[in-house]
mmCIF file of C-alpha atoms in Angstrom:
data_model
loop_
_atom_site.group_PDB
_atom_site.id
_atom_site.type_symbol
_atom_site.label_atom_id
_atom_site.label_comp_id
_atom_site.label_asym_id
_atom_site.label_seq_id
_atom_site.Cartn_x
_atom_site.Cartn_y
_atom_site.Cartn_z
ATOM 1 C CA UNK A 268 -14.190 -13.949 -6.391
ATOM 2 C CA UNK A 269 -12.939 -10.398 -6.241
ATOM 3 C CA UNK A 270 -14.593 -9.628 -9.498
ATOM 4 C CA UNK A 271 -18.093 -10.962 -8.816
ATOM 5 C CA UNK A 272 -17.952 -11.622 -5.125
ATOM 6 C CA UNK A 273 -21.377 -12.167 -3.549
ATOM 7 C CA UNK A 274 -21.007 -12.564 0.157
ATOM 8 C CA UNK A 275 -23.581 -13.954 2.507
ATOM 9 C CA UNK A 276 -23.992 -11.800 5.586
ATOM 10 C CA UNK A 277 -25.653 -14.248 8.004
ATOM 11 C CA UNK A 278 -25.433 -12.167 11.135
ATOM 12 C CA UNK A 279 -26.242 -8.636 10.055
ATOM 13 C CA UNK A 280 -27.998 -6.544 7.460
ATOM 14 C CA UNK A 281 -26.413 -3.552 5.792
ATOM 15 C CA UNK A 282 -28.811 -0.687 5.200
ATOM 16 C CA UNK A 283 -27.426 1.423 2.382
ATOM 17 C CA UNK A 284 -27.975 5.189 2.682
ATOM 18 C CA UNK A 285 -30.698 6.616 0.475
ATOM 19 C CA UNK A 286 -28.266 8.172 -1.995
ATOM 20 C CA UNK A 287 -26.863 4.708 -2.874
ATOM 21 C CA UNK A 288 -29.871 2.502 -2.192
ATOM 22 C CA UNK A 289 -30.572 1.472 -5.797
ATOM 23 C CA UNK A 290 -27.506 2.034 -7.909
ATOM 24 C CA UNK A 291 -23.835 2.784 -7.586
ATOM 25 C CA UNK A 292 -22.650 6.372 -7.995
ATOM 26 C CA UNK A 293 -22.198 7.269 -11.650
ATOM 27 C CA UNK A 294 -18.847 6.162 -13.103
ATOM 28 C CA UNK A 295 -17.946 4.574 -9.758
ATOM 29 C CA UNK A 296 -15.147 2.377 -11.121
ATOM 30 C CA UNK A 297 -13.631 5.179 -13.201
ATOM 31 C CA UNK A 298 -13.670 7.585 -10.243
ATOM 32 C CA UNK A 299 -12.118 4.966 -7.968
ATOM 33 C CA UNK A 300 -9.431 4.282 -10.567
ATOM 34 C CA UNK A 301 -8.577 8.002 -10.673
ATOM 35 C CA UNK A 302 -8.610 8.141 -6.871
ATOM 36 C CA UNK A 303 -6.104 5.276 -6.735
ATOM 37 C CA UNK A 304 -3.887 6.949 -9.304
ATOM 38 C CA UNK A 305 -3.274 10.096 -7.244
ATOM 39 C CA UNK A 306 -1.696 8.623 -4.071
ATOM 40 C CA UNK A 307 0.151 5.887 -5.920
ATOM 41 C CA UNK A 308 1.451 8.460 -8.380
ATOM 42 C CA UNK A 309 2.910 10.365 -5.425
ATOM 43 C CA UNK A 310 4.442 7.104 -4.211
ATOM 44 C CA UNK A 311 5.965 6.750 -7.673
ATOM 45 C CA UNK A 312 8.143 9.724 -6.724
ATOM 46 C CA UNK A 313 8.644 9.116 -3.009
ATOM 47 C CA UNK A 314 9.516 5.421 -3.002
ATOM 48 C CA UNK A 315 12.271 5.373 -5.646
ATOM 49 C CA UNK A 316 13.530 8.958 -5.445
ATOM 50 C CA UNK A 317 13.149 10.322 -1.919
ATOM 51 C CA UNK A 318 16.195 8.256 -0.791
ATOM 52 C CA UNK A 319 18.093 9.727 -3.751
ATOM 53 C CA UNK A 320 17.105 13.257 -2.689
ATOM 54 C CA UNK A 321 18.272 12.544 0.859
ATOM 55 C CA UNK A 322 21.504 11.058 -0.478
ATOM 56 C CA UNK A 323 21.991 14.193 -2.586
ATOM 57 C CA UNK A 324 21.744 16.260 0.593
ATOM 58 C CA UNK A 325 24.822 14.332 1.809
ATOM 59 C CA UNK A 326 22.989 12.368 4.504
ATOM 60 C CA UNK A 327 24.655 9.163 5.726
ATOM 61 C CA UNK A 328 23.101 5.727 5.210
ATOM 62 C CA UNK A 329 21.989 5.741 8.844
ATOM 63 C CA UNK A 330 20.389 9.196 8.506
ATOM 64 C CA UNK A 331 18.581 8.113 5.346
ATOM 65 C CA UNK A 332 17.248 5.067 7.165
ATOM 66 C CA UNK A 333 16.095 7.198 10.103
ATOM 67 C CA UNK A 334 14.363 9.745 7.851
ATOM 68 C CA UNK A 335 12.496 7.078 5.927
ATOM 69 C CA UNK A 336 11.625 5.140 9.078
ATOM 70 C CA UNK A 337 10.239 8.314 10.670
ATOM 71 C CA UNK A 338 7.791 8.536 7.772
ATOM 72 C CA UNK A 339 6.630 5.013 8.390
ATOM 73 C CA UNK A 340 6.253 5.402 12.157
ATOM 74 C CA UNK A 341 4.271 8.652 11.847
ATOM 75 C CA UNK A 342 2.095 7.008 9.226
ATOM 76 C CA UNK A 343 1.251 4.123 11.529
ATOM 77 C CA UNK A 344 0.290 6.535 14.287
ATOM 78 C CA UNK A 345 -1.974 8.580 12.015
ATOM 79 C CA UNK A 346 -3.666 5.981 9.792
ATOM 80 C CA UNK A 347 -5.727 4.092 12.428
ATOM 81 C CA UNK A 348 -6.960 7.325 14.011
ATOM 82 C CA UNK A 349 -7.894 8.708 10.600
ATOM 83 C CA UNK A 350 -9.688 5.462 9.732
ATOM 84 C CA UNK A 351 -11.806 5.640 12.877
ATOM 85 C CA UNK A 352 -12.676 9.275 12.143
ATOM 86 C CA UNK A 353 -13.517 8.474 8.515
ATOM 87 C CA UNK A 354 -15.936 5.710 9.570
ATOM 88 C CA UNK A 355 -17.768 8.290 11.689
ATOM 89 C CA UNK A 356 -17.918 10.989 9.019
ATOM 90 C CA UNK A 357 -20.992 11.405 6.879
ATOM 91 C CA UNK A 358 -18.636 11.404 3.874
ATOM 92 C CA UNK A 359 -15.179 9.829 3.776
ATOM 93 C CA UNK A 360 -13.947 11.966 0.887
ATOM 94 C CA UNK A 361 -13.735 14.973 3.239
ATOM 95 C CA UNK A 362 -10.754 13.265 4.849
ATOM 96 C CA UNK A 363 -9.137 12.917 1.416
ATOM 97 C CA UNK A 364 -9.355 16.662 0.770
ATOM 98 C CA UNK A 365 -7.785 17.572 4.115
ATOM 99 C CA UNK A 366 -5.073 14.960 3.702
ATOM 100 C CA UNK A 367 -4.079 16.158 0.235
ATOM 101 C CA UNK A 368 -4.077 19.856 1.181
ATOM 102 C CA UNK A 369 -1.902 19.439 4.275
ATOM 103 C CA UNK A 370 0.494 17.170 2.360
ATOM 104 C CA UNK A 371 0.856 19.846 -0.309
ATOM 105 C CA UNK A 372 2.030 22.338 2.325
ATOM 106 C CA UNK A 373 4.779 19.951 3.463
ATOM 107 C CA UNK A 374 5.916 19.512 -0.154
ATOM 108 C CA UNK A 375 6.392 23.273 -0.464
ATOM 109 C CA UNK A 376 8.520 23.216 2.705
ATOM 110 C CA UNK A 377 10.904 20.721 1.062
ATOM 111 C CA UNK A 378 12.189 23.493 -1.226
ATOM 112 C CA UNK A 379 13.581 25.415 1.729
ATOM 113 C CA UNK A 380 15.239 22.676 3.808
ATOM 114 C CA UNK A 381 18.668 21.115 3.495
ATOM 115 C CA UNK A 382 19.778 20.191 7.017
ATOM 116 C CA UNK A 383 19.026 16.828 8.597
ATOM 117 C CA UNK A 384 16.702 17.814 11.455
ATOM 118 C CA UNK A 385 14.413 20.144 9.466
ATOM 119 C CA UNK A 386 14.199 17.554 6.684
ATOM 120 C CA UNK A 387 13.440 14.823 9.215
ATOM 121 C CA UNK A 388 10.590 16.843 10.711
ATOM 122 C CA UNK A 389 9.093 17.736 7.329
ATOM 123 C CA UNK A 390 9.124 14.231 5.843
ATOM 124 C CA UNK A 391 7.691 12.831 9.089
ATOM 125 C CA UNK A 392 4.809 15.335 9.138
ATOM 126 C CA UNK A 393 4.236 14.695 5.448
ATOM 127 C CA UNK A 394 3.830 10.985 6.102
ATOM 128 C CA UNK A 395 1.417 11.608 8.991
ATOM 129 C CA UNK A 396 -0.934 13.918 7.105
ATOM 130 C CA UNK A 397 -0.875 11.813 3.914
ATOM 131 C CA UNK A 398 -1.381 8.537 5.796
ATOM 132 C CA UNK A 399 -5.218 8.509 5.582
ATOM 133 C CA UNK A 400 -5.385 8.943 1.802
ATOM 134 C CA UNK A 401 -4.606 5.476 0.456
ATOM 135 C CA UNK A 402 -6.536 3.403 3.052
ATOM 136 C CA UNK A 403 -9.647 5.567 2.648
ATOM 137 C CA UNK A 404 -9.529 5.172 -1.127
ATOM 138 C CA UNK A 405 -9.095 1.435 -0.483
ATOM 139 C CA UNK A 406 -12.153 1.383 1.778
ATOM 140 C CA UNK A 407 -14.271 3.184 -0.835
ATOM 141 C CA UNK A 408 -13.254 0.693 -3.526
ATOM 142 C CA UNK A 409 -13.875 -2.307 -1.265
ATOM 143 C CA UNK A 410 -17.332 -0.901 -0.456
ATOM 144 C CA UNK A 411 -18.009 -0.981 -4.197
ATOM 145 C CA UNK A 412 -16.928 -4.622 -4.340
ATOM 146 C CA UNK A 413 -19.206 -5.476 -1.424
ATOM 147 C CA UNK A 414 -22.283 -3.450 -2.459
ATOM 148 C CA UNK A 415 -22.359 -3.830 -6.232
ATOM 149 C CA UNK A 416 -19.877 -6.586 -7.117
ATOM 150 C CA UNK A 417 -17.354 -4.378 -8.908
ATOM 151 C CA UNK A 418 -13.943 -5.821 -9.738
ATOM 152 C CA UNK A 419 -11.342 -4.739 -7.205
ATOM 153 C CA UNK A 420 -8.398 -5.360 -9.515
ATOM 154 C CA UNK A 421 -9.831 -3.278 -12.365
ATOM 155 C CA UNK A 422 -9.924 -0.237 -10.055
ATOM 156 C CA UNK A 423 -6.662 -0.806 -8.158
ATOM 157 C CA UNK A 424 -4.666 -1.417 -11.322
ATOM 158 C CA UNK A 425 -4.807 2.215 -12.419
ATOM 159 C CA UNK A 426 -2.976 3.273 -9.295
ATOM 160 C CA UNK A 427 -0.143 1.014 -10.413
ATOM 161 C CA UNK A 428 -0.286 2.497 -13.911
ATOM 162 C CA UNK A 429 0.050 5.949 -12.356
ATOM 163 C CA UNK A 430 3.028 4.748 -10.318
ATOM 164 C CA UNK A 431 4.805 3.505 -13.443
ATOM 165 C CA UNK A 432 4.108 6.641 -15.471
ATOM 166 C CA UNK A 433 5.292 8.975 -12.726
ATOM 167 C CA UNK A 434 8.400 6.898 -11.961
ATOM 168 C CA UNK A 435 9.506 6.962 -15.600
ATOM 169 C CA UNK A 436 8.689 10.649 -16.009
ATOM 170 C CA UNK A 437 10.545 11.739 -12.874
ATOM 171 C CA UNK A 438 13.511 9.560 -13.844
ATOM 172 C CA UNK A 439 13.798 11.540 -17.087
ATOM 173 C CA UNK A 440 13.154 14.881 -15.332
ATOM 174 C CA UNK A 441 15.944 14.168 -12.859
ATOM 175 C CA UNK A 442 18.349 13.778 -15.753
ATOM 176 C CA UNK A 443 17.535 17.344 -16.877
ATOM 177 C CA UNK A 444 16.744 19.160 -13.621
ATOM 178 C CA UNK A 445 18.824 17.246 -11.095
ATOM 179 C CA UNK A 446 17.683 16.804 -7.493
ATOM 180 C CA UNK A 447 15.256 19.731 -7.692
ATOM 181 C CA UNK A 448 12.994 17.595 -9.889
ATOM 182 C CA UNK A 449 12.131 15.378 -6.922
ATOM 183 C CA UNK A 450 10.455 17.898 -4.549
ATOM 184 C CA UNK A 451 8.850 19.566 -7.584
ATOM 185 C CA UNK A 452 7.266 16.273 -8.662
ATOM 186 C CA UNK A 453 6.099 15.565 -5.103
ATOM 187 C CA UNK A 454 4.412 18.987 -4.921
ATOM 188 C CA UNK A 455 2.608 18.442 -8.238
ATOM 189 C CA UNK A 456 1.505 14.989 -7.068
ATOM 190 C CA UNK A 457 -0.006 16.324 -3.850
ATOM 191 C CA UNK A 458 -1.761 19.079 -5.794
ATOM 192 C CA UNK A 459 -3.443 16.362 -7.868
ATOM 193 C CA UNK A 460 -4.541 14.500 -4.737
ATOM 194 C CA UNK A 461 -6.459 17.597 -3.641
ATOM 195 C CA UNK A 462 -8.268 17.756 -6.988
ATOM 196 C CA UNK A 463 -8.952 14.016 -7.016
ATOM 197 C CA UNK A 464 -10.504 14.169 -3.526
ATOM 198 C CA UNK A 465 -13.459 16.021 -5.038
ATOM 199 C CA UNK A 466 -13.844 13.473 -7.847
ATOM 200 C CA UNK A 467 -13.808 10.356 -5.623
ATOM 201 C CA UNK A 468 -17.155 8.524 -5.228
ATOM 202 C CA UNK A 469 -19.335 9.684 -2.362
ATOM 203 C CA UNK A 470 -21.038 6.774 -0.624
ATOM 204 C CA UNK A 471 -22.327 8.239 2.610
ATOM 205 C CA UNK A 472 -22.118 6.095 5.697
ATOM 206 C CA UNK A 473 -23.445 2.540 5.863
ATOM 207 C CA UNK A 474 -25.800 1.853 8.757
ATOM 208 C CA UNK A 475 -25.624 -1.588 10.359
ATOM 209 C CA UNK A 476 -28.910 -2.976 11.651
ATOM 210 C CA UNK A 477 -28.813 -6.261 13.593
ATOM 211 C CA UNK A 478 -30.718 -9.159 12.116
ATOM 212 C CA UNK A 479 -33.434 -10.004 14.697
ATOM 213 C CA UNK A 480 -33.349 -13.704 13.772
ATOM 214 C CA UNK A 481 -29.659 -14.144 14.591
ATOM 215 C CA UNK A 482 -27.158 -13.346 17.246
ATOM 216 C CA UNK A 483 -25.309 -10.053 16.656
ATOM 217 C CA UNK A 484 -21.863 -10.424 15.113
ATOM 218 C CA UNK A 485 -18.867 -9.292 17.173
ATOM 219 C CA UNK A 486 -16.899 -6.325 15.923
ATOM 220 C CA UNK A 487 -14.563 -7.198 13.074
ATOM 221 C CA UNK A 488 -11.904 -5.084 14.801
ATOM 222 C CA UNK A 489 -11.794 -7.564 17.701
ATOM 223 C CA UNK A 490 -11.142 -10.691 15.633
ATOM 224 C CA UNK A 491 -7.746 -12.124 16.545
ATOM 225 C CA UNK A 492 -7.390 -14.111 13.324
ATOM 226 C CA UNK A 493 -7.711 -10.966 11.195
ATOM 227 C CA UNK A 494 -5.126 -9.077 13.227
ATOM 228 C CA UNK A 495 -2.687 -11.992 13.105
ATOM 229 C CA UNK A 496 -3.270 -12.215 9.344
ATOM 230 C CA UNK A 497 -2.559 -8.503 8.851
ATOM 231 C CA UNK A 498 0.578 -8.821 10.974
ATOM 232 C CA UNK A 499 1.798 -11.775 8.921
ATOM 233 C CA UNK A 500 1.212 -9.999 5.619
ATOM 234 C CA UNK A 501 2.889 -6.872 6.976
ATOM 235 C CA UNK A 502 5.973 -8.760 8.153
ATOM 236 C CA UNK A 503 6.288 -10.373 4.720
ATOM 237 C CA UNK A 504 5.869 -7.007 2.960
ATOM 238 C CA UNK A 505 8.466 -5.478 5.307
ATOM 239 C CA UNK A 506 11.004 -7.498 3.356
ATOM 240 C CA UNK A 507 10.762 -4.751 0.723
ATOM 241 C CA UNK A 508 12.202 -2.243 3.219
ATOM 242 C CA UNK A 509 15.850 -2.572 2.227
ATOM 243 C CA UNK A 510 15.018 -2.416 -1.467
ATOM 244 C CA UNK A 511 12.843 0.691 -1.082
ATOM 245 C CA UNK A 512 15.648 2.402 0.846
ATOM 246 C CA UNK A 513 18.790 1.357 -1.012
ATOM 247 C CA UNK A 514 17.665 -0.201 -4.314
ATOM 248 C CA UNK A 515 18.048 2.965 -6.382
ATOM 249 C CA UNK A 516 21.270 3.943 -4.601
ATOM 250 C CA UNK A 517 22.790 0.508 -5.322
ATOM 251 C CA UNK A 518 21.832 0.651 -8.994
ATOM 252 C CA UNK A 519 23.426 4.080 -9.264
ATOM 253 C CA UNK A 520 26.611 2.703 -7.717
ATOM 254 C CA UNK A 521 26.833 -0.128 -10.258
ATOM 255 C CA UNK A 522 26.504 2.397 -13.089
ATOM 256 C CA UNK A 523 22.897 2.124 -14.231
ATOM 257 C CA UNK A 524 21.529 5.308 -15.823
ATOM 258 C CA UNK A 525 18.507 7.179 -14.470
ATOM 259 C CA UNK A 526 16.449 5.841 -17.364
ATOM 260 C CA UNK A 527 17.496 2.250 -16.664
ATOM 261 C CA UNK A 528 16.640 2.634 -12.975
ATOM 262 C CA UNK A 529 13.235 4.017 -13.922
ATOM 263 C CA UNK A 530 12.681 0.991 -16.161
ATOM 264 C CA UNK A 531 13.621 -1.394 -13.328
ATOM 265 C CA UNK A 532 11.178 0.258 -10.922
ATOM 266 C CA UNK A 533 8.506 0.299 -13.596
ATOM 267 C CA UNK A 534 9.040 -3.366 -14.453
ATOM 268 C CA UNK A 535 8.031 -4.305 -10.922
ATOM 269 C CA UNK A 536 4.851 -2.291 -11.162
ATOM 270 C CA UNK A 537 4.039 -3.487 -14.686
ATOM 271 C CA UNK A 538 4.129 -7.053 -13.366
ATOM 272 C CA UNK A 539 1.855 -5.915 -10.551
ATOM 273 C CA UNK A 540 -0.500 -4.314 -13.109
ATOM 274 C CA UNK A 541 -0.811 -7.579 -15.040
ATOM 275 C CA UNK A 542 -1.842 -9.361 -11.849
ATOM 276 C CA UNK A 543 -4.417 -6.706 -10.992
ATOM 277 C CA UNK A 544 -5.900 -6.891 -14.483
ATOM 278 C CA UNK A 545 -6.295 -10.642 -14.034
ATOM 279 C CA UNK A 546 -7.306 -10.388 -10.358
ATOM 280 C CA UNK A 547 -10.886 -11.577 -10.882
ATOM 281 C CA UNK A 548 -9.764 -14.611 -12.890
ATOM 282 C CA UNK A 549 -6.988 -15.427 -10.400
ATOM 283 C CA UNK A 550 -9.199 -15.068 -7.327
ATOM 284 C CA UNK A 551 -11.827 -17.419 -8.770
ATOM 285 C CA UNK A 552 -9.185 -20.137 -9.045
ATOM 286 C CA UNK A 553 -6.820 -19.524 -6.135
ATOM 287 C CA UNK A 554 -7.884 -18.934 -2.537
ATOM 288 C CA UNK A 555 -6.735 -15.801 -0.698
ATOM 289 C CA UNK A 556 -4.648 -17.938 1.645
ATOM 290 C CA UNK A 557 -2.822 -19.612 -1.242
ATOM 291 C CA UNK A 558 -2.201 -16.258 -2.932
ATOM 292 C CA UNK A 559 -0.508 -14.971 0.214
ATOM 293 C CA UNK A 560 1.536 -18.134 0.697
ATOM 294 C CA UNK A 561 2.802 -18.039 -2.903
ATOM 295 C CA UNK A 562 3.716 -14.360 -2.535
ATOM 296 C CA UNK A 563 5.722 -14.988 0.637
ATOM 297 C CA UNK A 564 7.539 -17.986 -0.844
ATOM 298 C CA UNK A 565 8.580 -16.000 -3.938
ATOM 299 C CA UNK A 566 9.742 -13.145 -1.669
ATOM 300 C CA UNK A 567 12.159 -15.528 0.066
ATOM 301 C CA UNK A 568 13.634 -16.370 -3.339
ATOM 302 C CA UNK A 569 13.682 -12.753 -4.564
ATOM 303 C CA UNK A 570 15.661 -11.333 -1.642
ATOM 304 C CA UNK A 571 18.006 -14.326 -1.551
ATOM 305 C CA UNK A 572 18.975 -13.735 -5.190
ATOM 306 C CA UNK A 573 19.142 -9.928 -5.041
ATOM 307 C CA UNK A 574 22.745 -9.750 -3.671
ATOM 308 C CA UNK A 575 24.034 -11.846 -6.580
ATOM 309 C CA UNK A 576 26.225 -10.049 -9.169
ATOM 310 C CA UNK A 577 23.453 -9.488 -11.725
ATOM 311 C CA UNK A 578 23.339 -7.375 -14.853
ATOM 312 C CA UNK A 579 20.416 -5.211 -15.968
ATOM 313 C CA UNK A 580 18.462 -8.153 -17.351
ATOM 314 C CA UNK A 581 18.972 -10.203 -14.211
ATOM 315 C CA UNK A 582 17.569 -7.402 -12.060
ATOM 316 C CA UNK A 583 14.743 -6.937 -14.556
ATOM 317 C CA UNK A 584 13.742 -10.584 -14.076
ATOM 318 C CA UNK A 585 13.878 -10.204 -10.287
ATOM 319 C CA UNK A 586 11.743 -7.068 -10.461
ATOM 320 C CA UNK A 587 9.090 -9.035 -12.337
ATOM 321 C CA UNK A 588 8.627 -11.215 -9.239
ATOM 322 C CA UNK A 589 7.004 -8.170 -7.589
ATOM 323 C CA UNK A 590 3.835 -9.581 -9.135
ATOM 324 C CA UNK A 591 4.005 -12.235 -6.429
ATOM 325 C CA UNK A 592 5.845 -10.582 -3.530
ATOM 326 C CA UNK A 593 3.459 -7.615 -3.474
ATOM 327 C CA UNK A 594 0.410 -8.121 -5.721
ATOM 328 C CA UNK A 595 -0.440 -11.691 -4.677
ATOM 329 C CA UNK A 596 -0.158 -10.825 -0.996
ATOM 330 C CA UNK A 597 -2.150 -7.607 -1.414
ATOM 331 C CA UNK A 598 -4.978 -9.180 -3.390
ATOM 332 C CA UNK A 599 -5.107 -12.122 -0.995
ATOM 333 C CA UNK A 600 -5.468 -10.024 2.127
ATOM 334 C CA UNK A 601 -7.931 -7.553 0.580
ATOM 335 C CA UNK A 602 -10.094 -10.434 -0.609
ATOM 336 C CA UNK A 603 -10.024 -11.917 2.877
ATOM 337 C CA UNK A 604 -10.993 -8.575 4.447
ATOM 338 C CA UNK A 605 -13.925 -8.223 2.031
ATOM 339 C CA UNK A 606 -15.150 -11.597 3.261
ATOM 340 C CA UNK A 607 -14.691 -10.935 6.954
ATOM 341 C CA UNK A 608 -15.038 -7.222 7.773
ATOM 342 C CA UNK A 609 -18.233 -5.281 8.366
ATOM 343 C CA UNK A 610 -18.700 -2.389 5.962
ATOM 344 C CA UNK A 611 -19.156 0.170 8.722
ATOM 345 C CA UNK A 612 -15.662 -0.774 9.971
ATOM 346 C CA UNK A 613 -13.913 -0.948 6.583
ATOM 347 C CA UNK A 614 -11.913 2.289 6.910
ATOM 348 C CA UNK A 615 -10.939 1.390 10.479
ATOM 349 C CA UNK A 616 -9.680 -2.034 9.397
ATOM 350 C CA UNK A 617 -7.779 -0.557 6.451
ATOM 351 C CA UNK A 618 -6.231 1.917 8.897
ATOM 352 C CA UNK A 619 -5.223 -0.968 11.148
ATOM 353 C CA UNK A 620 -3.581 -2.711 8.190
ATOM 354 C CA UNK A 621 -1.663 0.477 7.363
ATOM 355 C CA UNK A 622 -0.636 0.600 11.023
ATOM 356 C CA UNK A 623 0.815 -2.911 10.957
ATOM 357 C CA UNK A 624 2.425 -2.305 7.569
ATOM 358 C CA UNK A 625 4.041 0.878 8.774
ATOM 359 C CA UNK A 626 5.312 -0.575 12.045
ATOM 360 C CA UNK A 627 7.072 -3.519 10.453
ATOM 361 C CA UNK A 628 8.242 -1.650 7.359
ATOM 362 C CA UNK A 629 9.586 1.092 9.643
ATOM 363 C CA UNK A 630 11.480 -1.411 11.769
ATOM 364 C CA UNK A 631 12.749 -3.062 8.600
ATOM 365 C CA UNK A 632 13.908 0.301 7.237
ATOM 366 C CA UNK A 633 15.850 1.148 10.400
ATOM 367 C CA UNK A 634 17.365 -2.329 10.398
ATOM 368 C CA UNK A 635 18.252 -1.907 6.720
ATOM 369 C CA UNK A 636 20.209 1.268 7.407
ATOM 370 C CA UNK A 637 22.293 -0.500 10.050
ATOM 371 C CA UNK A 638 22.808 -3.744 8.126
ATOM 372 C CA UNK A 639 23.504 -2.165 4.743
ATOM 373 C CA UNK A 640 26.204 0.045 6.222
ATOM 374 C CA UNK A 641 27.923 -2.991 7.768
ATOM 375 C CA UNK A 642 27.338 -5.747 5.223
ATOM 376 C CA UNK A 643 26.215 -4.117 1.983
ATOM 377 C CA UNK A 644 24.186 -6.265 -0.397
ATOM 378 C CA UNK A 645 24.606 -9.393 1.725
ATOM 379 C CA UNK A 646 22.167 -7.907 4.222
ATOM 380 C CA UNK A 647 19.281 -8.628 1.814
ATOM 381 C CA UNK A 648 19.311 -12.123 3.320
ATOM 382 C CA UNK A 649 17.644 -10.561 6.379
ATOM 383 C CA UNK A 650 14.730 -9.576 4.111
ATOM 384 C CA UNK A 651 14.372 -13.218 3.061
ATOM 385 C CA UNK A 652 14.085 -14.156 6.726
ATOM 386 C CA UNK A 653 11.293 -11.590 7.183
ATOM 387 C CA UNK A 654 9.361 -13.108 4.275
ATOM 388 C CA UNK A 655 9.734 -16.568 5.810
ATOM 389 C CA UNK A 656 8.530 -15.330 9.205
ATOM 390 C CA UNK A 657 5.563 -13.617 7.525
ATOM 391 C CA UNK A 658 4.647 -16.876 5.798
ATOM 392 C CA UNK A 659 4.667 -18.680 9.151
ATOM 393 C CA UNK A 660 2.422 -16.069 10.773
ATOM 394 C CA UNK A 661 -0.069 -16.242 7.890
ATOM 395 C CA UNK A 662 -0.208 -20.027 8.317
ATOM 396 C CA UNK A 663 -0.926 -19.502 12.017
ATOM 397 C CA UNK A 664 -3.709 -17.003 11.181
ATOM 398 C CA UNK A 665 -5.355 -19.624 8.955
ATOM 399 C CA UNK A 666 -5.594 -21.953 11.958
ATOM 400 C CA UNK A 667 -7.145 -19.216 14.110
ATOM 401 C CA UNK A 668 -9.956 -18.260 11.740
ATOM 402 C CA UNK A 669 -13.549 -19.230 12.649
ATOM 403 C CA UNK A 670 -14.398 -22.526 11.025
ATOM 404 C CA UNK A 671 -17.623 -21.706 9.245
ATOM 405 C CA UNK A 672 -18.443 -21.330 5.562
ATOM 406 C CA UNK A 673 -19.095 -17.601 5.712
ATOM 407 C CA UNK A 674 -15.736 -16.948 7.268
ATOM 408 C CA UNK A 675 -13.758 -18.673 4.634
ATOM 409 C CA UNK A 676 -12.472 -21.163 7.168
#
């Protein structure tokens, strides 16, 4: 479905701007793949290694949790506003250029800060100005799925490849350069996002003209079922919060080398890559709702087993379940949004999803700092509970959806 999705739009007609009326922009899929690679490559440094950098600055577990949570909360404040602005711009890629340039300035500031409060301010601002990048790239790719039937997974997968490559590379660099490798890699990553902003496909702005033979469709942004669905998926994904914050630190404590830790992070993303490569085949056989339910159920199992006394191979097997706990949920919700959201509101809806993701992941990160300090690895059980709650909310969203064929209900 994601690969060759042809949606019926019974209540509206999309008028494509003249520059995209007949054909897709040249090399659309390749340019989208590159655009995905830049922000996810940056995340390949920030997610596994920013906590290590903060730990190297002698911050406490609570301070690390606060610093990382501040990123998430600033991101949720910025992403919806940026999405609304992007939907009103004549060209969404302008937002990408500004986002990458301002993020690069914050990366330079990381070289000159060591104390908690300056670091807190810098990483928070960095999150706010970089927040629009990924959801706008997502909205461009989804527009390609909707307009020309491109395969979502074949574009999104290269972001995951970039994540793996950068994670492994920085893991090796850290062995030679120490902590200084981390802000250096972040700066290089943001520099690439600026360059990629000018290579991303330019689509113009879709104009929505009401179909005179039908009643106008309400705004996608006002649909309760979609907001409940995004909340449910976000709560389930928030179960990754403790792992993102303390996973690398724990593996260091049990004696794993930097290379081994890089392999463990990469194994999760490799499993995600395999799912994205097969996304079209999977989506034709499994509904978006089932994909999300499977992902949540596996997340309950993953975080329940994580505190067990595992060796490298045991953790490697658990990391492979990221294919379900992240990729299945992500593909499921993106497929559902393609079905249900108007194109002229795509960036706004992606911003709303980032908002929900950030709120619950931020709360989870703060909670992780408190729980991990008190209970250590046992506190991963709380992440299993989050996945179970997310599954319940997604089931509730399925009951709220409009019961008509075009809605997927």
